[in-house]
Coordinates of C-alpha atoms in Angstrom, one line a residue:
M1 CA -25.4 -6.0 1.7
S2 CA -24.9 -2.3 1.6
P3 CA -22.3 -0.4 3.6
A4 CA -25.2 0.9 5.8
N5 CA -25.7 -2.6 7.2
G6 CA -22.1 -2.6 8.5
A7 CA -20.6 -4.5 5.5
L8 CA -17.7 -3.1 3.6
P9 CA -18.3 -1.7 0.2
A10 CA -17.7 -4.1 -2.7
P11 CA -14.1 -3.9 -4.0
E12 CA -13.6 -1.8 -7.1
F13 CA -11.6 -4.7 -8.8
S14 CA -13.1 -8.0 -7.8
R15 CA -12.2 -11.4 -9.3
V16 CA -13.3 -14.3 -7.0
V17 CA -11.8 -17.8 -7.0
N18 CA -13.4 -20.6 -5.1
A19 CA -10.9 -22.5 -2.9
D20 CA -12.5 -25.9 -3.7
T21 CA -11.6 -25.4 -7.4
V22 CA -7.9 -24.8 -6.3
R23 CA -8.0 -27.9 -4.1
R24 CA -8.9 -30.0 -7.1
A25 CA -6.1 -28.6 -9.3
E26 CA -3.8 -25.6 -9.5
V27 CA -5.4 -22.5 -11.0
S28 CA -3.7 -19.9 -13.1
E29 CA -5.5 -16.8 -14.2
T30 CA -4.7 -13.5 -16.0
I31 CA -7.0 -10.7 -14.9
E32 CA -7.5 -7.2 -16.3
A33 CA -9.3 -4.2 -14.8
T34 CA -12.0 -2.6 -16.9
E35 CA -12.1 1.1 -17.5
A36 CA -14.8 1.6 -14.9
E37 CA -12.9 -0.5 -12.4
R38 CA -9.7 1.5 -13.1
R39 CA -11.5 4.8 -12.6
A40 CA -13.0 3.6 -9.2
L41 CA -9.7 2.2 -8.1
A42 CA -7.8 5.4 -9.0
E43 CA -10.2 7.3 -6.8
R44 CA -9.7 4.9 -3.9
L45 CA -5.9 5.1 -4.2
E46 CA -5.9 8.9 -4.8
L47 CA -4.4 8.6 -8.3
E48 CA -5.1 10.9 -11.2
A49 CA -5.6 7.8 -13.4
I50 CA -4.9 4.1 -13.9
G51 CA -4.2 3.5 -17.6
S52 CA -4.0 -0.3 -17.3
L53 CA -3.9 -2.9 -14.7
T54 CA -3.3 -6.6 -15.3
A55 CA -2.1 -9.5 -13.2
T56 CA -1.1 -13.1 -13.7
V57 CA -2.1 -15.0 -10.6
K58 CA -1.4 -18.7 -9.6
L59 CA -3.2 -20.4 -6.8
R60 CA -2.3 -23.8 -5.3
A61 CA -3.4 -25.8 -2.3
V62 CA -0.8 -26.2 0.4
R63 CA -0.5 -27.9 3.9
G64 CA -2.7 -30.8 2.9
G65 CA -5.2 -28.7 1.1
Q66 CA -6.1 -26.7 4.1
M67 CA -4.6 -23.4 2.8
I68 CA -4.2 -21.8 -0.5
R69 CA -0.9 -20.1 -1.6
V70 CA -1.4 -17.3 -4.1
S71 CA 1.5 -15.8 -6.1
G72 CA 1.2 -13.2 -8.7
Q73 CA 2.8 -10.5 -10.9
L74 CA 1.0 -7.3 -11.6
E75 CA 1.7 -4.6 -14.2
A76 CA 0.0 -1.2 -14.1
D77 CA 0.4 2.2 -15.8
V78 CA -0.7 4.9 -13.4
V79 CA -0.6 8.7 -13.1
Q80 CA 0.3 10.1 -9.7
T81 CA 0.5 13.7 -8.5
C82 CA 3.9 15.4 -7.9
V83 CA 4.3 16.1 -4.2
V84 CA 6.1 19.3 -5.0
T85 CA 4.4 20.9 -8.1
L86 CA 1.1 18.9 -8.1
E87 CA 1.8 18.1 -11.8
P88 CA 0.7 14.7 -13.2
V89 CA 3.5 12.1 -12.9
P90 CA 3.1 9.0 -15.1
A91 CA 4.6 5.8 -13.7
H92 CA 4.8 2.0 -14.4
V93 CA 4.3 -0.3 -11.5
S94 CA 5.6 -3.9 -11.7
E95 CA 5.1 -5.9 -8.5
R96 CA 5.5 -9.6 -7.6
F97 CA 3.3 -10.7 -4.6
E98 CA 2.5 -13.7 -2.5
A99 CA -0.2 -14.4 0.1
L100 CA -1.4 -17.4 2.1
F101 CA -5.2 -17.9 2.7
A102 CA -6.8 -20.2 5.3
P103 CA -10.4 -20.9 6.2
E104 CA -11.8 -18.3 8.7
S105 CA -12.4 -21.1 11.3
M106 CA -8.6 -21.9 11.4
I107 CA -7.8 -18.3 12.0
E108 CA -10.7 -17.1 14.3
D109 CA -11.3 -20.2 16.4
P110 CA -9.1 -19.9 19.5
G111 CA -9.5 -23.6 20.2
L112 CA -7.6 -24.5 17.0
E113 CA -3.9 -24.0 17.4
I114 CA -1.9 -23.1 14.4
D115 CA 1.8 -22.6 14.9
F116 CA 2.5 -19.1 13.7
D117 CA 6.2 -18.6 13.9
A118 CA 7.0 -14.9 14.7
S119 CA 9.9 -15.1 12.3
L120 CA 7.6 -15.9 9.3
S121 CA 7.3 -13.2 6.6
D122 CA 3.9 -11.6 5.9
E123 CA 3.4 -14.0 3.0
D124 CA 3.4 -16.9 5.5
V125 CA 0.8 -15.5 7.9
P126 CA -2.5 -16.6 6.5
E127 CA -5.4 -14.3 5.7
P128 CA -8.9 -15.5 6.2
M129 CA -11.0 -16.7 3.2
E130 CA -14.5 -15.4 3.1
N131 CA -17.0 -18.1 2.4
N132 CA -14.2 -20.3 1.0
R133 CA -13.5 -17.7 -1.6
I134 CA -10.3 -15.6 -2.5
D135 CA -10.6 -12.3 -4.2
I136 CA -7.5 -12.1 -6.4
G137 CA -8.7 -8.8 -7.9
E138 CA -8.7 -7.1 -4.5
L139 CA -5.4 -8.7 -3.6
T140 CA -3.9 -7.3 -6.8
A141 CA -5.3 -3.8 -5.9
Q142 CA -3.8 -4.0 -2.4
H143 CA -0.4 -4.8 -3.9
L144 CA -0.7 -2.1 -6.5
S145 CA -1.2 0.3 -3.6
L146 CA 1.9 -1.0 -1.9
G147 CA 3.9 -0.7 -5.1
L148 CA 3.2 3.0 -5.7
D149 CA 5.9 5.7 -5.2
P150 CA 5.0 7.3 -1.8
Y151 CA 6.7 10.6 -2.9
P152 CA 6.1 10.9 -6.7
H153 CA 7.9 13.9 -8.2
A154 CA 7.9 15.4 -11.7
E155 CA 11.0 15.0 -13.8
G156 CA 13.6 17.7 -13.1
V157 CA 12.1 18.7 -9.8
D158 CA 14.8 19.2 -7.2
F159 CA 14.2 17.3 -4.1
E160 CA 17.2 18.8 -2.2
G161 CA 15.1 20.6 0.4
Y162 CA 13.1 17.5 1.2
R163 CA 16.0 15.3 2.4
E164 CA 15.1 13.6 5.7
H165 CA 17.1 14.5 8.8
E166 CA 17.7 12.0 11.6
E167 CA 14.7 13.3 13.6
G168 CA 12.5 12.8 10.5
E169 CA 12.3 16.6 9.8
T170 CA 13.1 18.0 6.4
A171 CA 15.8 20.6 6.0
E172 CA 13.1 23.2 5.2
E173 CA 11.1 22.4 8.3
E174 CA 14.1 22.5 10.5
A175 CA 15.2 25.9 9.0
A176 CA 11.6 27.3 9.6
E177 CA 11.7 26.2 13.2
E178 CA 15.0 27.8 14.0
P179 CA 14.9 31.4 13.0
E180 CA 18.1 33.4 13.5
K181 CA 18.2 34.2 17.2
P182 CA 18.8 37.8 18.3
N183 CA 21.7 38.5 20.7
P184 CA 19.9 38.5 24.2
F185 CA 22.4 41.1 25.5
A186 CA 21.7 43.5 22.6
V187 CA 18.0 43.2 23.5
L188 CA 18.8 44.0 27.2
Q189 CA 20.9 47.0 26.2
K190 CA 17.8 48.5 24.4
L191 CA 15.7 47.9 27.6
K192 CA 18.1 49.6 30.0
P193 CA 17.0 53.2 30.9
R194 CA 19.6 55.8 29.9
D195 CA 20.9 58.3 32.5

């Protein structure tokens, strides 16, 4: 299906595992993005480049085989853009991740009650499987996105003026908003007519 039909575009880095395979035996896979996949993913994540992206992913059935627990470790070499100078900033991303997947019917059917404890971490709130399949490539891409430095800066760039203040403003923004105020009495003196 094309995006015009209301479907989402295909993921740039897709590696699908069938849940039935995992229910029969634990699955362990090492996946690596091709050059074309890295280029497309770099565009999506607004990176200058992704030099390499690999992940080792383990999948196992849990809760009586109803759900699939995915755990993985990704390694990536990326080039981000400095938020101050716009220079390229090379970085290595190493992230561990976990996710829980359940059949769509268990999540979407209001008649089925699953006890979702509010104190559970994100890894314990299940995501829906599409057609009994889990895309470990897309899961890796999402966690790469989460592992990126939100404020990359080139080596030696001074970040002093960008320290966050309590209200969330930077020192530069605060200084720009508060110009030196003139003495109101001096202004009034200039407006008074002279005898």
